[in-house]
PDB file of C-alpha atoms in Angstrom:
ATOM      1  CA  MET A   1       0.000   0.000   0.000  1.00 39.00           C
ATOM      2  CA  LEU A   2       2.893   2.354   0.681  1.00 36.00           C
ATOM      3  CA  ASP A   3       4.096   1.951  -2.901  1.00 48.00           C
ATOM      4  CA  VAL A   4       0.640   2.844  -4.213  1.00 45.00           C
ATOM      5  CA  LEU A   5       0.437   5.958  -2.072  1.00 45.00           C
ATOM      6  CA  GLY A   6       3.961   6.964  -3.040  1.00 47.00           C
ATOM      7  CA  ALA A   7       3.117   6.707  -6.723  1.00 50.00           C
ATOM      8  CA  MET A   8      -0.066   8.732  -6.250  1.00 55.00           C
ATOM      9  CA  HIS A   9       1.948  11.627  -4.848  1.00 59.00           C
ATOM     10  CA  GLN A  10       3.653  11.850  -8.258  1.00 80.00           C
ATOM     11  CA  ILE A  11       0.348  12.192 -10.148  1.00 88.00           C
ATOM     12  CA  SER A  12      -1.212  15.525 -11.159  1.00 89.00           C
ATOM     13  CA  ASN A  13      -4.713  15.245 -12.571  1.00 88.00           C
ATOM     14  CA  CYS A  14      -6.839  17.504 -14.806  1.00 90.00           C
ATOM     15  CA  ARG A  15     -10.399  16.831 -16.007  1.00 89.00           C
ATOM     16  CA  LEU A  16     -11.686  18.775 -19.010  1.00 90.00           C
ATOM     17  CA  SER A  17     -14.927  18.607 -20.969  1.00 87.00           C
ATOM     18  CA  ILE A  18     -15.011  17.981 -24.706  1.00 86.00           C
ATOM     19  CA  GLY A  19     -18.726  18.834 -24.917  1.00 81.00           C
ATOM     20  CA  ASP A  20     -21.996  17.019 -24.355  1.00 78.00           C
ATOM     21  CA  GLN A  21     -21.467  14.351 -27.030  1.00 78.00           C
ATOM     22  CA  GLY A  22     -18.967  11.524 -27.112  1.00 77.00           C
ATOM     23  CA  LEU A  23     -15.978  11.823 -29.412  1.00 85.00           C
ATOM     24  CA  ALA A  24     -15.903   9.771 -32.594  1.00 85.00           C
ATOM     25  CA  PRO A  25     -12.778   7.609 -33.073  1.00 85.00           C
ATOM     26  CA  ASN A  26     -11.298   9.952 -35.680  1.00 86.00           C
ATOM     27  CA  ASP A  27     -11.834  12.860 -33.315  1.00 90.00           C
ATOM     28  CA  CYS A  28      -9.794  11.132 -30.605  1.00 90.00           C
ATOM     29  CA  LEU A  29      -6.986  10.598 -33.097  1.00 91.00           C
ATOM     30  CA  ARG A  30      -7.054  14.219 -34.239  1.00 92.00           C
ATOM     31  CA  LEU A  31      -7.151  15.484 -30.670  1.00 94.00           C
ATOM     32  CA  PHE A  32      -4.184  13.325 -29.689  1.00 95.00           C
ATOM     33  CA  HIS A  33      -2.219  14.668 -32.679  1.00 94.00           C
ATOM     34  CA  LYS A  34      -2.893  18.210 -31.526  1.00 94.00           C
ATOM     35  CA  LEU A  35      -2.000  17.473 -27.907  1.00 96.00           C
ATOM     36  CA  THR A  36       1.237  15.804 -29.014  1.00 97.00           C
ATOM     37  CA  ASN A  37       2.281  18.754 -31.155  1.00 96.00           C
ATOM     38  CA  LEU A  38       1.420  21.236 -28.421  1.00 96.00           C
ATOM     39  CA  PHE A  39       3.344  19.274 -25.792  1.00 97.00           C
ATOM     40  CA  LEU A  40       6.452  18.945 -27.975  1.00 97.00           C
ATOM     41  CA  TYR A  41       6.391  22.641 -28.806  1.00 96.00           C
ATOM     42  CA  GLN A  42       5.656  24.034 -25.349  1.00 96.00           C
ATOM     43  CA  SER A  43       8.131  21.732 -23.592  1.00 95.00           C
ATOM     44  CA  GLY A  44      10.894  23.070 -25.824  1.00 95.00           C
ATOM     45  CA  GLN A  45      11.407  20.095 -28.130  1.00 96.00           C
ATOM     46  CA  PHE A  46      10.839  21.975 -31.404  1.00 95.00           C
ATOM     47  CA  PRO A  47      10.804  25.714 -32.164  1.00 93.00           C
ATOM     48  CA  ASP A  48       8.188  25.943 -34.951  1.00 93.00           C
ATOM     49  CA  PHE A  49       4.655  24.912 -33.979  1.00 93.00           C
ATOM     50  CA  THR A  50       3.189  25.732 -37.388  1.00 92.00           C
ATOM     51  CA  LEU A  51       5.697  23.621 -39.316  1.00 91.00           C
ATOM     52  CA  MET A  52       4.938  20.601 -37.127  1.00 92.00           C
ATOM     53  CA  GLN A  53       1.387  20.566 -38.470  1.00 89.00           C
ATOM     54  CA  LYS A  54       2.281  20.819 -42.161  1.00 87.00           C
ATOM     55  CA  PRO A  55       2.843  17.971 -44.660  1.00 87.00           C
ATOM     56  CA  LYS A  56       6.277  16.779 -45.747  1.00 87.00           C
ATOM     57  CA  THR A  57       6.214  18.994 -48.804  1.00 86.00           C
ATOM     58  CA  ALA A  58       6.559  22.030 -46.524  1.00 85.00           C
ATOM     59  CA  TYR A  59      10.096  21.067 -45.486  1.00 88.00           C
ATOM     60  CA  GLU A  60      11.385  18.985 -48.413  1.00 87.00           C
ATOM     61  CA  TYR A  61      13.739  21.790 -49.401  1.00 87.00           C
ATOM     62  CA  LEU A  62      15.671  21.298 -46.143  1.00 87.00           C
ATOM     63  CA  ARG A  63      16.846  17.818 -47.189  1.00 87.00           C
ATOM     64  CA  SER A  64      19.375  19.311 -49.576  1.00 83.00           C
ATOM     65  CA  CYS A  65      20.762  21.743 -46.995  1.00 87.00           C
ATOM     66  CA  LYS A  66      24.198  20.984 -45.535  1.00 76.00           C
ATOM     67  CA  GLU A  67      23.633  22.682 -42.175  1.00 83.00           C
ATOM     68  CA  THR A  68      23.383  20.480 -39.095  1.00 77.00           C
ATOM     69  CA  ASP A  69      20.267  22.315 -37.910  1.00 87.00           C
ATOM     70  CA  ALA A  70      18.467  21.519 -41.160  1.00 88.00           C
ATOM     71  CA  HIS A  71      19.320  17.842 -40.739  1.00 88.00           C
ATOM     72  CA  LYS A  72      17.947  17.859 -37.175  1.00 91.00           C
ATOM     73  CA  VAL A  73      14.738  19.563 -38.277  1.00 92.00           C
ATOM     74  CA  VAL A  74      14.164  16.999 -41.022  1.00 92.00           C
ATOM     75  CA  LYS A  75      14.875  14.114 -38.650  1.00 94.00           C
ATOM     76  CA  PHE A  76      12.426  15.450 -36.047  1.00 95.00           C
ATOM     77  CA  LEU A  77       9.648  16.098 -38.553  1.00 95.00           C
ATOM     78  CA  ASP A  78      10.139  12.799 -40.385  1.00 95.00           C
ATOM     79  CA  SER A  79       9.859  10.916 -37.085  1.00 96.00           C
ATOM     80  CA  LEU A  80       6.719  12.835 -36.150  1.00 96.00           C
ATOM     81  CA  GLN A  81       5.180  12.219 -39.583  1.00 95.00           C
ATOM     82  CA  GLU A  82       5.945   8.502 -39.373  1.00 96.00           C
ATOM     83  CA  LEU A  83       4.361   8.267 -35.935  1.00 96.00           C
ATOM     84  CA  GLU A  84       1.232  10.102 -37.055  1.00 94.00           C
ATOM     85  CA  HIS A  85       0.943   7.881 -40.129  1.00 94.00           C
ATOM     86  CA  HIS A  86       0.969   4.708 -38.064  1.00 95.00           C
ATOM     87  CA  LEU A  87      -1.332   6.143 -35.411  1.00 93.00           C
ATOM     88  CA  SER A  88      -4.050   6.058 -38.055  1.00 90.00           C
ATOM     89  CA  GLU A  89      -3.676   2.253 -38.047  1.00 90.00           C
ATOM     90  CA  LEU A  90      -4.605   2.019 -34.363  1.00 90.00           C
ATOM     91  CA  PRO A  91      -8.258   1.258 -33.568  1.00 87.00           C
ATOM     92  CA  PHE A  92      -8.979   4.617 -31.959  1.00 81.00           C
ATOM     93  CA  PRO A  93     -10.261   5.508 -29.476  1.00 82.00           C
ATOM     94  CA  VAL A  94      -7.350   4.021 -27.554  1.00 91.00           C
ATOM     95  CA  PRO A  95      -8.295   4.328 -23.850  1.00 92.00           C
ATOM     96  CA  TYR A  96      -4.884   5.587 -22.695  1.00 95.00           C
ATOM     97  CA  CYS A  97      -2.059   7.256 -24.640  1.00 96.00           C
ATOM     98  CA  LEU A  98       1.247   7.871 -22.867  1.00 98.00           C
ATOM     99  CA  ILE A  99       3.912  10.411 -23.869  1.00 98.00           C
ATOM    100  CA  LEU A 100       7.264   9.967 -22.109  1.00 98.00           C
ATOM    101  CA  LEU A 101       9.721  12.858 -22.110  1.00 98.00           C
ATOM    102  CA  GLY A 102      13.442  12.295 -21.567  1.00 95.00           C
ATOM    103  CA  GLY A 103      15.526   9.463 -20.163  1.00 93.00           C
ATOM    104  CA  LEU A 104      14.465   5.934 -21.071  1.00 94.00           C
ATOM    105  CA  PRO A 105      10.865   4.694 -21.434  1.00 94.00           C
ATOM    106  CA  SER A 106      11.065   2.934 -18.061  1.00 88.00           C
ATOM    107  CA  HIS A 107      12.693   5.948 -16.363  1.00 94.00           C
ATOM    108  CA  PRO A 108      11.503   9.127 -18.127  1.00 96.00           C
ATOM    109  CA  LYS A 109      11.782  12.625 -16.718  1.00 95.00           C
ATOM    110  CA  ARG A 110       8.083  13.364 -17.242  1.00 96.00           C
ATOM    111  CA  ALA A 111       5.010  11.342 -18.270  1.00 97.00           C
ATOM    112  CA  PHE A 112       1.890  12.760 -19.938  1.00 97.00           C
ATOM    113  CA  LEU A 113      -1.074  10.362 -19.861  1.00 97.00           C
ATOM    114  CA  VAL A 114      -4.087  11.208 -22.042  1.00 96.00           C
ATOM    115  CA  ASP A 115      -7.180   9.400 -20.743  1.00 93.00           C
ATOM    116  CA  PHE A 116      -9.919   9.017 -23.378  1.00 92.00           C
ATOM    117  CA  VAL A 117     -12.079   6.599 -21.370  1.00 88.00           C
ATOM    118  CA  GLY A 118     -14.640   9.229 -20.358  1.00 84.00           C
ATOM    119  CA  SER A 119     -14.757  10.867 -23.796  1.00 85.00           C
ATOM    120  CA  SER A 120     -17.019   8.240 -25.404  1.00 75.00           C
ATOM    121  CA  PRO A 121     -19.909   5.941 -24.424  1.00 65.00           C
ATOM    122  CA  PRO A 122     -18.887   3.129 -22.010  1.00 58.00           C
ATOM    123  CA  ASP A 123     -19.207   0.354 -24.625  1.00 56.00           C
ATOM    124  CA  THR A 124     -16.762   2.135 -26.947  1.00 56.00           C
ATOM    125  CA  PHE A 125     -13.742   0.438 -25.374  1.00 52.00           C
ATOM    126  CA  THR A 126     -14.818  -3.200 -25.688  1.00 52.00           C
ATOM    127  CA  ASP A 127     -12.582  -5.379 -27.849  1.00 53.00           C
ATOM    128  CA  GLU A 128     -15.336  -5.736 -30.458  1.00 50.00           C
ATOM    129  CA  VAL A 129     -15.900  -2.010 -30.841  1.00 47.00           C
ATOM    130  CA  LEU A 130     -12.168  -1.295 -31.023  1.00 50.00           C
ATOM    131  CA  ALA A 131     -12.067  -3.256 -34.270  1.00 45.00           C
ATOM    132  CA  THR A 132     -14.848  -1.279 -35.983  1.00 44.00           C
ATOM    133  CA  PRO A 133     -14.184   1.464 -38.574  1.00 38.00           C
ATOM    134  CA  SER A 134     -13.956   5.075 -37.508  1.00 43.00           C
ATOM    135  CA  THR A 135     -16.888   7.461 -37.881  1.00 44.00           C
ATOM    136  CA  ALA A 136     -17.024  10.997 -39.185  1.00 45.00           C
ATOM    137  CA  ASN A 137     -15.057  13.813 -37.581  1.00 48.00           C
ATOM    138  CA  ARG A 138     -16.496  16.509 -35.380  1.00 47.00           C
ATOM    139  CA  SER A 139     -16.279  20.161 -36.252  1.00 48.00           C
ATOM    140  CA  GLU A 140     -13.130  22.096 -35.367  1.00 54.00           C
ATOM    141  CA  PRO A 141     -14.759  24.669 -32.996  1.00 48.00           C
ATOM    142  CA  ILE A 142     -15.238  21.971 -30.336  1.00 64.00           C
ATOM    143  CA  PHE A 143     -11.487  21.537 -30.151  1.00 85.00           C
ATOM    144  CA  SER A 144     -11.043  25.294 -30.017  1.00 87.00           C
ATOM    145  CA  ASP A 145     -13.194  25.497 -26.890  1.00 87.00           C
ATOM    146  CA  PHE A 146     -11.358  22.554 -25.359  1.00 91.00           C
ATOM    147  CA  PHE A 147      -7.913  24.046 -25.900  1.00 93.00           C
ATOM    148  CA  ARG A 148      -9.054  27.448 -24.663  1.00 91.00           C
ATOM    149  CA  SER A 149      -9.994  25.831 -21.345  1.00 91.00           C
ATOM    150  CA  PHE A 150      -6.866  23.700 -21.341  1.00 94.00           C
ATOM    151  CA  VAL A 151      -4.321  26.508 -21.654  1.00 94.00           C
ATOM    152  CA  GLN A 152      -6.053  28.473 -18.871  1.00 93.00           C
ATOM    153  CA  HIS A 153      -5.895  25.576 -16.401  1.00 92.00           C
ATOM    154  CA  PRO A 154      -3.091  25.637 -13.752  1.00 92.00           C
ATOM    155  CA  PHE A 155      -2.283  22.037 -14.722  1.00 94.00           C
ATOM    156  CA  TYR A 156      -1.194  23.277 -18.159  1.00 94.00           C
ATOM    157  CA  GLN A 157       1.770  25.266 -16.841  1.00 93.00           C
ATOM    158  CA  LEU A 158       3.040  22.301 -14.820  1.00 93.00           C
ATOM    159  CA  LEU A 159       2.706  19.877 -17.723  1.00 95.00           C
ATOM    160  CA  MET A 160       4.256  22.171 -20.328  1.00 95.00           C
ATOM    161  CA  GLU A 161       7.291  23.309 -18.344  1.00 93.00           C
ATOM    162  CA  GLY A 162      10.263  23.743 -20.652  1.00 90.00           C
ATOM    163  CA  ALA A 163      12.934  21.044 -20.793  1.00 92.00           C
ATOM    164  CA  PRO A 164      16.257  20.603 -22.615  1.00 93.00           C
ATOM    165  CA  PRO A 165      15.914  18.907 -26.027  1.00 94.00           C
ATOM    166  CA  THR A 166      15.624  15.173 -25.456  1.00 96.00           C
ATOM    167  CA  ARG A 167      13.905  12.067 -26.746  1.00 97.00           C
ATOM    168  CA  THR A 168      10.156  11.603 -26.491  1.00 98.00           C
ATOM    169  CA  PHE A 169       8.583   8.143 -26.527  1.00 98.00           C
ATOM    170  CA  PHE A 170       4.981   7.088 -27.216  1.00 98.00           C
ATOM    171  CA  TYR A 171       3.031   4.185 -25.681  1.00 98.00           C
ATOM    172  CA  PHE A 172      -0.573   3.037 -26.174  1.00 97.00           C
ATOM    173  CA  TYR A 173      -2.738   0.857 -23.922  1.00 96.00           C
ATOM    174  CA  MET A 174      -4.387  -1.871 -26.003  1.00 94.00           C
ATOM    175  CA  PRO A 175      -5.919  -5.359 -25.736  1.00 94.00           C
ATOM    176  CA  THR A 176      -3.275  -8.063 -25.382  1.00 93.00           C
ATOM    177  CA  ASN A 177      -4.576  -9.755 -28.535  1.00 93.00           C
ATOM    178  CA  TYR A 178      -3.988  -6.649 -30.657  1.00 93.00           C
ATOM    179  CA  GLU A 179      -1.699  -7.452 -33.595  1.00 91.00           C
ATOM    180  CA  SER A 180       0.468  -4.900 -35.355  1.00 92.00           C
ATOM    181  CA  THR A 181       3.378  -5.037 -37.777  1.00 93.00           C
ATOM    182  CA  TRP A 182       4.690  -1.718 -36.442  1.00 96.00           C
ATOM    183  CA  PHE A 183       3.760  -1.117 -32.793  1.00 97.00           C
ATOM    184  CA  LEU A 184       5.794  -3.214 -30.363  1.00 97.00           C
ATOM    185  CA  PRO A 185       4.120  -5.118 -27.485  1.00 96.00           C
ATOM    186  CA  ARG A 186       5.589  -4.264 -24.098  1.00 96.00           C
ATOM    187  CA  PRO A 187       3.918  -6.686 -21.634  1.00 94.00           C
ATOM    188  CA  ASN A 188       6.485  -5.971 -18.921  1.00 93.00           C
ATOM    189  CA  PHE A 189       6.414  -2.180 -19.162  1.00 95.00           C
ATOM    190  CA  ARG A 190       6.070  -0.451 -15.792  1.00 94.00           C
ATOM    191  CA  LEU A 191       6.587   3.247 -15.294  1.00 94.00           C
ATOM    192  CA  PHE A 192       9.261   4.365 -12.826  1.00 92.00           C
ATOM    193  CA  ARG A 193       7.336   5.288  -9.669  1.00 90.00           C
ATOM    194  CA  ARG A 194       9.293   8.481  -9.039  1.00 92.00           C
ATOM    195  CA  CYS A 195       8.524   9.912 -12.467  1.00 94.00           C
ATOM    196  CA  PRO A 196       6.089  12.866 -12.315  1.00 94.00           C
ATOM    197  CA  VAL A 197       2.863  11.915 -14.110  1.00 95.00           C
ATOM    198  CA  TYR A 198       0.408  14.416 -15.600  1.00 95.00           C
ATOM    199  CA  VAL A 199      -3.000  12.919 -16.366  1.00 94.00           C
ATOM    200  CA  LEU A 200      -5.426  14.688 -18.700  1.00 94.00           C
ATOM    201  CA  GLN A 201      -8.888  13.130 -18.482  1.00 91.00           C
ATOM    202  CA  ILE A 202     -11.078  14.072 -21.437  1.00 91.00           C
ATOM    203  CA  LEU A 203     -14.755  13.829 -20.519  1.00 87.00           C
ATOM    204  CA  THR A 204     -18.219  14.566 -21.815  1.00 83.00           C
ATOM    205  CA  ASP A 205     -20.652  16.792 -19.934  1.00 73.00           C
ATOM    206  CA  SER A 206     -23.215  14.000 -19.562  1.00 57.00           C
ATOM    207  CA  LYS A 207     -24.086  12.214 -16.309  1.00 48.00           C
ATOM    208  CA  HIS A 208     -22.280  14.749 -14.141  1.00 48.00           C
ATOM    209  CA  SER A 209     -18.934  13.465 -15.444  1.00 49.00           C
ATOM    210  CA  MET A 210     -17.237  16.721 -14.492  1.00 51.00           C
ATOM    211  CA  ILE A 211     -18.200  16.383 -10.823  1.00 54.00           C
ATOM    212  CA  LEU A 212     -15.360  14.668  -8.992  1.00 54.00           C
ATOM    213  CA  ASP A 213     -16.046  13.638  -5.392  1.00 53.00           C
ATOM    214  CA  ASP A 214     -13.449  12.157  -3.047  1.00 54.00           C
ATOM    215  CA  LEU A 215     -14.440   8.543  -3.707  1.00 55.00           C
ATOM    216  CA  GLU A 216     -14.344   8.977  -7.465  1.00 60.00           C
ATOM    217  CA  ALA A 217     -11.014  10.778  -7.238  1.00 58.00           C
ATOM    218  CA  ASP A 218      -9.560   7.852  -5.288  1.00 61.00           C
ATOM    219  CA  ARG A 219     -10.965   5.377  -7.806  1.00 62.00           C
ATOM    220  CA  CYS A 220      -9.471   7.293 -10.750  1.00 71.00           C
ATOM    221  CA  LEU A 221      -6.062   7.385  -9.101  1.00 74.00           C
ATOM    222  CA  LEU A 222      -6.229   3.677  -8.285  1.00 79.00           C
ATOM    223  CA  ASP A 223      -7.133   2.885 -11.909  1.00 83.00           C
ATOM    224  CA  ILE A 224      -4.242   4.977 -13.171  1.00 86.00           C
ATOM    225  CA  ASN A 225      -1.911   3.418 -10.622  1.00 86.00           C
ATOM    226  CA  GLU A 226      -2.850  -0.041 -11.918  1.00 88.00           C
ATOM    227  CA  ILE A 227      -2.399   0.989 -15.552  1.00 91.00           C
ATOM    228  CA  LEU A 228       1.023   2.569 -15.060  1.00 93.00           C
ATOM    229  CA  TYR A 229       2.544   0.392 -12.344  1.00 92.00           C
ATOM    230  CA  GLY A 230       0.514  -2.836 -12.279  1.00 88.00           C
ATOM    231  CA  GLN A 231      -0.384  -5.638 -14.660  1.00 85.00           C
ATOM    232  CA  SER A 232      -3.586  -6.522 -16.509  1.00 87.00           C
ATOM    233  CA  SER A 233      -4.634  -9.912 -17.871  1.00 86.00           C
ATOM    234  CA  ASP A 234      -6.265  -8.480 -20.992  1.00 90.00           C
ATOM    235  CA  ARG A 235      -4.486  -5.141 -21.635  1.00 93.00           C
ATOM    236  CA  MET A 236      -0.885  -4.058 -22.085  1.00 94.00           C
ATOM    237  CA  TRP A 237       1.219  -1.218 -23.458  1.00 96.00           C
ATOM    238  CA  TYR A 238       2.359  -1.054 -27.085  1.00 97.00           C
ATOM    239  CA  ALA A 239       5.315   1.157 -27.967  1.00 98.00           C
ATOM    240  CA  SER A 240       6.009   3.199 -31.046  1.00 98.00           C
ATOM    241  CA  PRO A 241       9.358   1.979 -32.466  1.00 97.00           C
ATOM    242  CA  VAL A 242      10.049   5.586 -33.442  1.00 97.00           C
ATOM    243  CA  SER A 243      10.938   8.204 -30.847  1.00 97.00           C
ATOM    244  CA  VAL A 244      11.199  11.937 -31.496  1.00 97.00           C
ATOM    245  CA  GLU A 245      14.549  13.639 -30.920  1.00 95.00           C
ATOM    246  CA  GLY A 246      14.120  17.180 -29.602  1.00 95.00           C
ATOM    247  CA  PHE A 247      15.737  20.114 -31.379  1.00 89.00           C
ATOM    248  CA  ARG A 248      16.238  23.636 -30.104  1.00 83.00           C
ATOM    249  CA  GLY A 249      17.150  26.251 -32.656  1.00 74.00           C
ATOM    250  CA  GLY A 250      15.686  29.200 -34.468  1.00 61.00           C
ATOM    251  CA  ALA A 251      12.335  28.985 -36.217  1.00 53.00           C
ATOM    252  CA  VAL A 252      12.682  27.388 -39.646  1.00 56.00           C
TER     253      VAL A 252
END
């Protein structure tokens, strides 16, 4: 029990509403892309937020440049593009997405856990539903409202604190029977208990989901403790084989 309590002291939690309707699978994917880009930019891993969101054609000219900075920019953006390409192969919504900043995956300097469980109807995360095709996207203004609330939350400043350029790793919590030719199963992955963890829970407005009493808060922390430090019989973490190498320089 002492280990559980010790791990909980490392967890900062934020609950934000995405609106009164559940997110479609494609919406979860798009929202995770945006959160990833924002985290990499604000934590000091890349200097040009706009370029991160553009296609490869926007930086192709840099491949012929001899400068070391140009090479680092291309490497960062290629890695990010490859990750985003393969994310579209995952059966979103993935219940938990984990971004690990610095160090090694087992001993990172900071962990950012995006919790999508409350963003969709309860039956969305059954194994059968995870295999179904994605539905249509939501409109962009919903994300605008979400990010407006996000950047004004005290949690945001803690999560986005600047860090020296370093590697960032990506893990996804999936059924143990999930098969992929790209994502790597990590059945023995356990997060280092002393690593600070920042949990963003994305919720709908329905059924008083934004009201967090003491019992529910304890339950949420126990669930997260089990996911990050325990072991499940039917779920495990899958790792992206590609990490992103941070780069600090002038805007491109």
